[in-house]
Short mmCIF file of C-alpha atoms and ligand atoms in Angstrom, two decimals:
data_model
loop_
_atom_site.label_atom_id
_atom_site.label_comp_id
_atom_site.label_asym_id
_atom_site.label_seq_id
_atom_site.Cartn_x
_atom_site.Cartn_y
_atom_site.Cartn_z
CA MET I 1 15.41 12.62 -9.94
CA GLU I 2 17.83 12.75 -8.00
CA PHE I 3 17.43 10.48 -5.16
CA THR I 4 21.09 10.64 -2.88
CA LYS I 5 19.90 11.99 0.54
CA SER I 6 16.77 9.19 0.10
CA LYS I 7 19.01 6.36 -1.13
CA ALA I 8 21.61 6.96 1.95
CA MET I 9 18.82 6.80 4.32
CA LEU I 10 17.03 3.97 2.90
CA GLU I 11 20.11 1.94 3.53
CA ARG I 12 19.60 3.12 7.26
CA TYR I 13 16.34 1.71 6.87
CA SER I 14 17.02 -1.60 5.62
CA ALA I 15 19.91 -2.07 8.39
CA SER I 16 17.43 -1.32 11.26
CA LEU I 17 13.98 -1.55 10.06
CA SER I 18 12.10 -5.43 10.14
CA THR I 19 12.08 -7.30 7.14
CA SER I 20 9.04 -7.77 6.65
CA ASN I 21 8.47 -4.12 5.81
CA ALA I 22 7.36 -3.75 2.10
CA VAL I 23 9.04 -0.19 1.09
CA SER I 24 8.99 0.24 -2.55
CA PHE I 25 9.41 4.18 -2.82
CA PRO I 26 12.92 5.17 -3.59
CA MET I 27 12.25 8.40 -1.63
CA VAL I 28 11.90 9.26 1.73
CA ILE I 29 10.05 11.96 2.79
CA SER I 30 10.79 15.20 4.35
CA HIS I 31 7.47 16.78 4.69
CA GLY I 32 3.94 17.68 3.74
CA GLU I 33 1.20 20.78 2.65
CA GLY I 34 -2.08 20.43 1.31
CA CYS I 35 -1.90 17.08 -1.27
CA TRP I 36 1.88 17.75 -1.82
CA LEU I 37 5.02 16.18 -0.36
CA THR I 38 8.72 16.96 -1.00
CA ASP I 39 11.42 14.18 -0.36
CA LEU I 40 14.87 14.72 1.11
CA ASP I 41 16.61 15.49 -2.03
CA GLY I 42 13.94 18.37 -2.65
CA ASN I 43 11.76 16.57 -4.88
CA LYS I 44 8.08 17.20 -5.19
CA TYR I 45 5.16 15.01 -5.37
CA LEU I 46 1.20 15.40 -5.90
CA ASP I 47 -0.23 11.90 -3.20
CA MET I 48 -2.51 10.23 -5.00
CA MET I 49 -2.68 7.66 -2.22
CA ALA I 50 -2.57 9.85 0.98
CA GLY I 51 -0.72 7.34 3.30
CA ILE I 52 -3.21 4.69 2.05
CA ALA I 53 -6.49 6.03 2.05
CA VAL I 54 -5.62 7.91 5.81
CA ASN I 55 -4.41 11.72 5.11
CA THR I 56 -8.09 12.78 5.28
CA THR I 57 -7.30 16.63 5.21
CA GLY I 58 -3.73 16.46 3.47
CA TYR I 59 -0.75 17.21 5.43
CA ALA I 60 -0.18 19.95 7.78
CA HIS I 61 -3.89 21.50 7.64
CA PRO I 62 -3.90 24.25 10.21
CA ALA I 63 -7.05 22.87 11.54
CA VAL I 64 -5.67 19.56 12.47
CA VAL I 65 -2.12 21.22 13.84
CA LYS I 66 -3.96 23.69 15.81
CA ALA I 67 -5.85 20.76 17.78
CA VAL I 68 -3.28 18.72 17.84
CA GLN I 69 -0.71 21.40 19.36
CA GLU I 70 -3.59 22.75 21.91
CA GLN I 71 -4.67 19.16 23.08
CA ALA I 72 -0.70 17.83 22.99
CA ALA I 73 0.23 20.87 25.41
CA LYS I 74 -2.97 20.18 27.40
CA VAL I 75 -2.89 16.33 28.23
CA GLN I 76 -1.55 13.54 25.71
CA HIS I 77 -2.70 10.26 27.47
CA LEU I 78 -5.22 9.28 29.77
CA CYS I 79 -5.72 5.60 29.56
CA PHE I 80 -9.52 5.35 28.12
CA ALA I 81 -9.93 1.87 30.38
CA VAL I 82 -10.10 3.56 33.48
CA PHE I 83 -10.40 7.58 33.43
CA ALA I 84 -13.17 9.37 31.03
CA SER I 85 -11.70 12.48 28.89
CA GLU I 86 -13.43 14.81 27.32
CA PRO I 87 -11.79 14.91 23.61
CA GLN I 88 -13.02 11.00 23.68
CA ILE I 89 -16.92 11.82 24.57
CA GLU I 90 -17.11 14.60 22.28
CA LEU I 91 -15.97 12.33 19.40
CA ALA I 92 -18.48 9.84 20.41
CA GLU I 93 -20.78 11.98 20.49
CA ARG I 94 -19.82 13.45 16.75
CA LEU I 95 -19.61 10.06 15.39
CA LYS I 96 -23.07 8.97 16.48
CA LYS I 97 -24.73 12.21 14.95
CA HIS I 98 -22.79 10.52 11.15
CA VAL I 99 -24.01 6.72 11.96
CA GLY I 100 -26.89 7.02 14.31
CA GLN I 101 -28.08 7.91 17.72
CA ASP I 102 -28.57 3.92 18.69
CA TYR I 103 -24.26 3.24 18.89
CA ARG I 104 -21.94 2.75 21.30
CA VAL I 105 -18.05 3.34 20.50
CA PHE I 106 -15.05 1.65 21.65
CA PHE I 107 -12.00 3.37 20.33
CA GLY I 108 -9.07 1.84 19.69
CA ASN I 109 -5.66 2.55 17.47
CA SER I 110 -5.48 1.12 14.32
CA GLY I 111 -7.64 -1.25 11.91
CA THR I 112 -6.73 -4.49 13.12
CA GLU I 113 -7.37 -3.97 16.48
CA GLY I 114 -10.78 -2.27 15.48
CA ILE I 115 -11.94 -5.61 14.17
CA GLU I 116 -10.12 -7.63 16.86
CA ALA I 117 -12.99 -5.91 18.81
CA ALA I 118 -15.72 -6.72 16.65
CA MET I 119 -15.06 -10.07 16.63
CA LYS I 120 -14.91 -10.46 20.50
CA LEU I 121 -17.94 -8.70 20.76
CA ALA I 122 -19.81 -10.65 18.19
CA ARG I 123 -18.76 -13.87 20.02
CA TYR I 124 -19.67 -12.40 23.07
CA HIS I 125 -22.62 -11.12 22.62
CA THR I 126 -24.39 -13.72 20.10
CA LYS I 127 -22.52 -16.97 21.79
CA ARG I 128 -21.59 -18.28 18.41
CA PRO I 129 -18.38 -19.67 17.12
CA TYR I 130 -18.23 -18.83 13.40
CA PHE I 131 -17.44 -16.19 11.69
CA ILE I 132 -18.22 -15.46 7.60
CA ALA I 133 -15.73 -13.25 5.48
CA PHE I 134 -15.40 -12.45 1.53
CA THR I 135 -12.50 -13.72 -0.29
CA GLY I 136 -10.64 -10.32 -1.51
CA SER I 137 -10.91 -8.82 1.58
CA PHE I 138 -8.25 -7.32 3.98
CA HIS I 139 -9.02 -6.40 7.55
CA GLY I 140 -5.71 -6.59 8.85
CA ARG I 141 -3.26 -8.51 10.32
CA SER I 142 -3.49 -9.75 14.20
CA MET I 143 -4.34 -13.37 14.51
CA GLY I 144 -8.08 -12.83 14.42
CA ALA I 145 -8.55 -10.32 11.81
CA LEU I 146 -5.83 -12.41 9.64
CA SER I 147 -8.08 -15.07 9.76
CA LEU I 148 -10.88 -13.06 7.81
CA THR I 149 -8.19 -11.63 5.92
CA ALA I 150 -7.99 -13.50 2.36
CA SER I 151 -7.00 -11.01 -0.39
CA VAL I 152 -3.21 -12.57 -0.71
CA SER I 153 -1.95 -16.10 0.57
CA LYS I 154 1.61 -14.71 1.72
CA TYR I 155 -0.60 -12.40 4.01
CA ARG I 156 -1.60 -15.63 5.86
CA LYS I 157 1.85 -18.16 4.92
CA GLY I 158 3.84 -19.08 7.72
CA PHE I 159 1.01 -17.61 10.51
CA GLY I 160 -1.05 -20.82 10.88
CA ASN I 161 -3.01 -22.02 12.54
CA LEU I 162 -5.86 -19.02 13.16
CA VAL I 163 -8.42 -18.30 14.40
CA PRO I 164 -10.65 -21.50 13.44
CA GLY I 165 -14.66 -21.00 12.52
CA VAL I 166 -13.47 -18.57 10.24
CA PHE I 167 -15.66 -18.98 6.42
CA HIS I 168 -15.26 -17.38 2.99
CA ALA I 169 -17.67 -16.93 0.11
CA PRO I 170 -16.67 -15.04 -2.85
CA TYR I 171 -16.83 -11.33 -2.87
CA PRO I 172 -18.92 -10.07 -6.51
CA GLN I 173 -16.45 -9.04 -9.25
CA PRO I 174 -18.90 -7.37 -11.52
CA TYR I 175 -16.27 -6.88 -13.99
CA LYS I 176 -14.01 -9.71 -13.70
CA TYR I 177 -15.78 -13.09 -14.48
CA PRO I 178 -18.76 -11.44 -14.27
CA ARG I 179 -19.50 -13.04 -11.13
CA THR I 180 -22.96 -11.32 -9.26
CA ALA I 181 -24.33 -10.97 -6.02
CA GLU I 182 -26.64 -13.53 -6.54
CA MET I 183 -23.33 -16.29 -7.03
CA THR I 184 -22.44 -15.10 -3.92
CA VAL I 185 -25.74 -15.36 -2.23
CA GLU I 186 -25.57 -18.74 -3.66
CA HIS I 187 -22.51 -19.57 -1.79
CA LEU I 188 -23.58 -18.07 1.21
CA GLU I 189 -26.49 -20.58 1.35
CA TYR I 190 -24.32 -23.21 0.14
CA LEU I 191 -22.30 -23.03 3.43
CA PHE I 192 -25.06 -22.70 5.30
CA LYS I 193 -26.46 -26.37 3.69
CA HIS I 194 -23.19 -27.93 4.08
CA THR I 195 -20.27 -26.74 6.42
CA THR I 196 -21.62 -23.65 8.49
CA PRO I 197 -25.14 -23.49 10.22
CA PRO I 198 -26.60 -19.97 10.00
CA GLU I 199 -27.68 -20.60 13.52
CA GLU I 200 -24.09 -20.78 15.15
CA VAL I 201 -22.88 -18.00 12.90
CA ALA I 202 -21.97 -14.89 15.24
CA ALA I 203 -21.07 -12.18 12.52
CA ILE I 204 -20.97 -11.91 8.65
CA PHE I 205 -17.65 -9.45 8.34
CA VAL I 206 -17.70 -7.08 4.67
CA GLU I 207 -16.21 -4.54 3.15
CA PRO I 208 -19.10 -2.45 1.31
CA ILE I 209 -16.26 -1.52 -1.61
CA GLN I 210 -13.16 -3.87 -1.02
CA GLY I 211 -9.97 -2.15 -0.66
CA GLU I 212 -6.86 -4.27 -0.41
CA GLY I 213 -8.88 -6.62 -2.73
CA GLY I 214 -8.47 -4.23 -5.64
CA TYR I 215 -11.05 -1.53 -5.31
CA ILE I 216 -13.84 -3.42 -6.10
CA VAL I 217 -17.54 -1.63 -6.06
CA PRO I 218 -20.22 -4.56 -5.75
CA PRO I 219 -23.87 -4.17 -7.24
CA LYS I 220 -25.78 -2.14 -5.93
CA GLY I 221 -27.92 -3.36 -3.33
CA PHE I 222 -25.42 -5.85 -2.13
CA MET I 223 -24.90 -4.69 1.09
CA GLN I 224 -28.96 -5.06 1.94
CA THR I 225 -29.00 -8.42 0.42
CA LEU I 226 -26.39 -9.34 3.23
CA ARG I 227 -28.80 -7.32 5.75
CA ASP I 228 -31.85 -9.81 5.10
CA ILE I 229 -29.33 -12.91 5.46
CA CYS I 230 -28.26 -11.43 8.77
CA ASP I 231 -31.52 -10.59 9.84
CA LYS I 232 -32.70 -13.84 8.87
CA HIS I 233 -30.41 -15.84 10.72
CA GLY I 234 -29.66 -13.49 13.72
CA ILE I 235 -26.38 -12.93 12.57
CA LEU I 236 -24.46 -9.54 13.54
CA LEU I 237 -23.64 -7.62 10.27
CA VAL I 238 -20.26 -6.21 10.68
CA ALA I 239 -19.34 -3.52 7.72
CA ASP I 240 -15.63 -2.84 7.85
CA GLU I 241 -15.13 0.74 7.00
CA VAL I 242 -11.76 1.08 7.58
CA GLN I 243 -11.14 2.02 4.42
CA THR I 244 -14.32 3.43 2.92
CA GLY I 245 -15.46 5.38 5.93
CA VAL I 246 -15.13 8.49 7.04
CA GLY I 247 -16.19 10.56 3.69
CA ARG I 248 -14.01 8.49 1.42
CA THR I 249 -17.02 7.44 -0.48
CA GLY I 250 -18.31 10.80 -0.98
CA GLN I 251 -20.87 9.74 2.15
CA PHE I 252 -19.82 9.43 5.47
CA LEU I 253 -20.09 5.44 5.58
CA ALA I 254 -20.18 3.53 2.12
CA CYS I 255 -22.72 1.47 3.52
CA GLU I 256 -25.35 4.48 3.15
CA ALA I 257 -25.28 4.04 -0.65
CA ASP I 258 -27.70 0.92 0.15
CA ASN I 259 -29.17 2.51 2.92
CA VAL I 260 -28.18 -0.10 5.20
CA LYS I 261 -27.00 -0.07 9.21
CA PRO I 262 -24.83 -2.43 10.07
CA ASP I 263 -24.99 -4.04 13.54
CA ILE I 264 -21.04 -2.84 13.36
CA VAL I 265 -18.88 -0.55 12.24
CA VAL I 266 -15.56 -0.19 12.30
CA LEU I 267 -13.47 3.33 11.28
CA ALA I 268 -10.18 3.37 11.40
CA LYS I 269 -7.73 5.18 8.86
CA GLY I 270 -9.14 8.27 7.59
CA LEU I 271 -11.15 9.41 10.82
CA ALA I 272 -8.11 11.15 12.87
CA SER I 273 -6.13 12.63 9.54
CA GLY I 274 -3.47 9.99 10.05
CA TYR I 275 -3.20 10.41 14.15
CA PRO I 276 -3.46 6.33 15.11
CA ILE I 277 -7.26 5.91 16.60
CA SER I 278 -9.74 3.14 15.40
CA ALA I 279 -13.66 3.41 16.60
CA VAL I 280 -15.83 0.56 16.65
CA MET I 281 -19.25 1.59 16.50
CA PHE I 282 -22.09 -1.08 17.43
CA LYS I 283 -25.69 -1.03 18.47
CA ASP I 284 -26.81 -0.34 21.62
CA SER I 285 -29.01 -3.19 21.98
CA ILE I 286 -25.54 -5.85 21.53
CA SER I 287 -23.34 -3.72 23.99
CA THR I 288 -23.85 -6.73 26.60
CA TRP I 289 -20.75 -7.11 27.82
CA GLY I 290 -19.68 -5.64 31.00
CA PRO I 291 -16.56 -3.37 32.67
CA GLY I 292 -13.40 -4.93 31.76
CA ALA I 293 -14.70 -7.56 29.24
CA HIS I 294 -12.49 -5.56 26.96
CA GLY I 295 -10.47 -2.90 26.75
CA THR I 296 -6.68 -1.13 25.54
CA THR I 297 -4.18 1.34 27.04
CA PHE I 298 -4.17 3.60 24.36
CA GLY I 299 -7.15 2.93 22.18
CA GLY I 300 -9.07 6.80 21.77
CA ASN I 301 -5.46 8.95 22.67
CA PRO I 302 -6.59 12.19 23.65
CA VAL I 303 -4.49 13.99 21.44
CA SER I 304 -5.80 11.46 18.24
CA SER I 305 -9.27 12.02 19.29
CA ALA I 306 -8.52 16.21 19.08
CA ALA I 307 -7.17 15.37 15.54
CA ALA I 308 -10.27 13.55 14.69
CA LEU I 309 -12.79 16.29 15.74
CA ALA I 310 -10.83 19.03 13.59
CA THR I 311 -10.53 16.42 10.59
CA LEU I 312 -14.54 15.80 11.15
CA ASP I 313 -14.66 19.82 11.29
CA VAL I 314 -13.18 20.02 7.98
CA LEU I 315 -15.31 17.20 6.18
CA GLU I 316 -18.45 18.50 7.35
CA ASN I 317 -17.44 22.21 6.28
CA SER I 318 -16.47 20.79 2.33
CA ALA I 319 -14.51 17.63 2.28
CA MET I 320 -17.13 14.92 1.91
CA ASP I 321 -18.76 17.49 -0.99
CA ASN I 322 -15.22 17.76 -2.34
CA ALA I 323 -14.96 14.26 -2.84
CA ASN I 324 -17.96 13.49 -4.80
CA ILE I 325 -16.96 16.54 -6.91
CA GLN I 326 -13.19 15.92 -7.76
CA GLY I 327 -14.65 12.00 -7.56
CA ALA I 328 -16.45 12.41 -10.37
CA TYR I 329 -14.33 14.54 -12.38
CA LEU I 330 -11.46 11.96 -11.93
CA LEU I 331 -14.28 8.96 -12.67
CA GLU I 332 -15.03 10.77 -15.81
CA ARG I 333 -11.42 11.74 -17.34
CA MET I 334 -10.38 7.94 -16.75
CA LYS I 335 -13.26 6.79 -18.16
CA ALA I 336 -12.23 8.67 -21.22
CA VAL I 337 -8.87 7.05 -21.11
CA GLN I 338 -10.36 3.64 -20.75
CA GLN I 339 -12.02 4.24 -24.42
CA LYS I 340 -8.73 4.67 -26.04
CA VAL I 341 -6.36 2.52 -23.81
CA PRO I 342 -8.22 -1.19 -24.12
CA GLU I 343 -5.33 -2.50 -21.46
CA LEU I 344 -7.57 -0.14 -19.12
CA GLY I 345 -9.71 -3.04 -18.78
CA ASP I 346 -12.07 -1.53 -16.08
CA VAL I 347 -12.66 2.33 -14.30
CA ARG I 348 -14.59 2.08 -11.35
CA GLY I 349 -14.90 3.79 -7.71
CA ARG I 350 -17.27 6.59 -5.53
CA GLY I 351 -16.18 9.36 -3.87
CA LEU I 352 -12.50 9.56 -3.96
CA MET I 353 -12.16 5.50 -3.65
CA ILE I 354 -11.42 4.81 -7.30
CA GLY I 355 -9.98 1.44 -9.14
CA LEU I 356 -7.75 1.19 -12.23
CA GLU I 357 -7.82 -2.21 -13.40
CA PHE I 358 -4.97 -3.20 -16.37
CA VAL I 359 -6.18 -6.29 -17.84
CA LYS I 360 -4.34 -8.06 -20.79
CA GLU I 361 -6.82 -9.69 -23.59
CA ASN I 362 -9.74 -11.76 -22.02
CA LYS I 363 -9.32 -9.08 -18.81
CA LEU I 364 -6.57 -11.55 -18.01
CA GLU I 365 -4.43 -9.18 -14.72
CA ASN I 366 -1.86 -7.32 -16.20
CA PRO I 367 0.67 -6.24 -13.43
CA GLU I 368 3.15 -5.75 -15.42
CA MET I 369 1.28 -2.49 -17.05
CA ARG I 370 0.34 -1.49 -14.12
CA ASP I 371 3.57 -1.43 -12.27
CA LEU I 372 5.24 0.54 -15.36
CA VAL I 373 2.11 3.27 -14.94
CA GLN I 374 2.96 3.85 -11.43
CA LYS I 375 6.68 4.27 -12.27
CA LEU I 376 6.35 6.55 -15.22
CA ALA I 377 3.66 8.24 -13.08
CA LEU I 378 6.13 8.93 -10.04
CA GLU I 379 9.01 10.28 -12.50
CA LYS I 380 5.82 12.90 -13.47
CA GLY I 381 5.68 13.76 -9.61
CA LEU I 382 2.02 11.77 -9.03
CA ILE I 383 2.64 9.23 -6.20
CA LEU I 384 0.26 5.98 -6.84
CA LEU I 385 -0.47 3.19 -5.06
CA GLY I 386 -1.37 -0.36 -6.17
CA ALA I 387 -4.96 -2.30 -5.32
CA GLY I 388 -4.70 -6.27 -5.62
CA SER I 389 -2.76 -7.61 -8.06
CA HIS I 390 -3.47 -5.39 -11.17
CA ALA I 391 -5.45 -2.05 -9.79
CA ILE I 392 -4.45 1.25 -8.96
CA ARG I 393 -6.44 3.23 -6.63
CA LEU I 394 -6.77 6.38 -6.16
CA ALA I 395 -7.36 7.84 -2.73
CA PRO I 396 -6.22 11.19 -2.15
CA PRO I 397 -6.95 13.21 0.77
CA LEU I 398 -10.45 14.49 0.52
CA VAL I 399 -9.50 18.24 0.12
CA ILE I 400 -7.82 17.92 -3.04
CA THR I 401 -8.07 20.82 -5.19
CA SER I 402 -9.73 21.19 -8.80
CA GLU I 403 -6.20 22.10 -9.80
CA ASP I 404 -4.59 18.96 -8.37
CA ALA I 405 -7.03 16.63 -9.78
CA LYS I 406 -6.13 18.13 -13.00
CA PHE I 407 -2.67 17.94 -12.77
CA ALA I 408 -3.31 13.72 -11.52
CA ALA I 409 -5.49 13.36 -14.42
CA ASP I 410 -3.08 14.91 -17.34
CA VAL I 411 -0.36 13.05 -15.98
CA LEU I 412 -2.33 9.78 -15.28
CA GLU I 413 -3.47 10.01 -19.19
CA SER I 414 -0.58 10.70 -20.23
CA VAL I 415 1.45 7.68 -18.44
CA ILE I 416 -1.21 5.32 -19.49
CA LEU I 417 -1.08 5.87 -22.99
CA GLU I 418 2.70 5.83 -22.98
CA ALA I 419 2.75 2.42 -21.28
CA ALA I 420 0.06 1.01 -23.46
CA LYS I 421 3.11 1.41 -26.24
CA HIS I 422 4.69 -1.24 -24.19
C1 LIG G 501 -10.86 -2.65 5.19
C2 LIG G 501 -9.61 -2.81 6.01
N1 LIG G 501 -9.68 -3.37 7.23
C3 LIG G 501 -9.00 -3.68 8.35
C4 LIG G 501 -7.63 -2.79 7.96
C5 LIG G 501 -6.26 -2.96 9.12
O1 LIG G 501 -5.80 -1.54 9.07
P1 LIG G 501 -4.52 -1.77 10.03
O2 LIG G 501 -3.80 -1.34 8.77
O3 LIG G 501 -5.12 0.09 10.43
O4 LIG G 501 -4.19 -2.16 11.26
C6 LIG G 501 -7.16 -2.07 6.69
C7 LIG G 501 -6.00 -1.80 6.10
O5 LIG G 501 -5.52 -1.36 5.15
C8 LIG G 501 -8.11 -2.04 5.16
O6 LIG G 501 -7.87 -1.60 4.17
#
């Protein structure tokens, strides 16, 4: 593969963009269609990460393009804090159909802003100071959200002190140790007894499947266990569905797998196929804050809201079913590869949120093999992204075709077998 034009562009990038950005791909993308991307040098790739689980409808989906163009030509911005606008209202109503009629919606711009709003509402409503989150979690990088994030210490390094009053419990890790849900509950009880009076905890923040932490699927019933603990102590349960939500796991919310209704749900990434938006959905009963208590200039932008409505049309028509069908296929193919390659220690996931964990003997982390698989796959036209220190995430657009899923599985199988020889 030639990267001449991309290389020149990346040199310009390095000269002007923030050194905090972690650009790792050798190519710069020119355009996309469906699940395929083309770079500046004309190389083509099947995208199995969808802008980190964002581009639900892939690239240039005609329905999304049409909705965006029409809304942009009508009105592009009306500050949500002071103006009601039709696409926002329609979007809130559509989201309530999926999440529950007893919820309200606050629109923001990004996942981290959604988490920030959830933290503020939880404190405001409960008048309690503390939060509990989990090790391995990723909730964003603004100061409040970063205080909850506990996936990699690098994200926190140099930014202390963070928001005080956040305590962490270990997330279940069914494969690794294994660490069971019971151990997590035991640790929560330990926190309640020794450091964190439960009656002073405003909220527990949890990802129903951990994303950045390594696509870790907790045992069935874990969310219900947390719901029960929250109910016992009057704590709000906040489901961070920024990565898992909007159909990614084959259900609108990943919490649905446990039949759990959180007090607050945060959606973002996949909601508008790449247009910036987040939706914090909270029970009507906790909407005790008054006008001006919280707000944002750009949140719920009408163009993003129109893109979200078009995305929901595609999702409801077929994409959520497709996530189940293609997800089951990819899971089965990868489990078959796992039988042949002991270094592919674990294959897990729901819908189109699938994690492949690479290990050495005794389940020791194998980031070298993970990185090699990614590199070899890219040479064959498959874009993969890591999750956690030594896993790969499969999070393609939810509209991925059977043909594309087969191409992805074939390439993955061949590069995993090849990497295992090194
Ligand atoms: C579960 C989860 N929460 C929050 C965030 C933060 O979202 P954003 O990057 O849009 O601020 C992310 C981003 O990866 C995420 O995966």
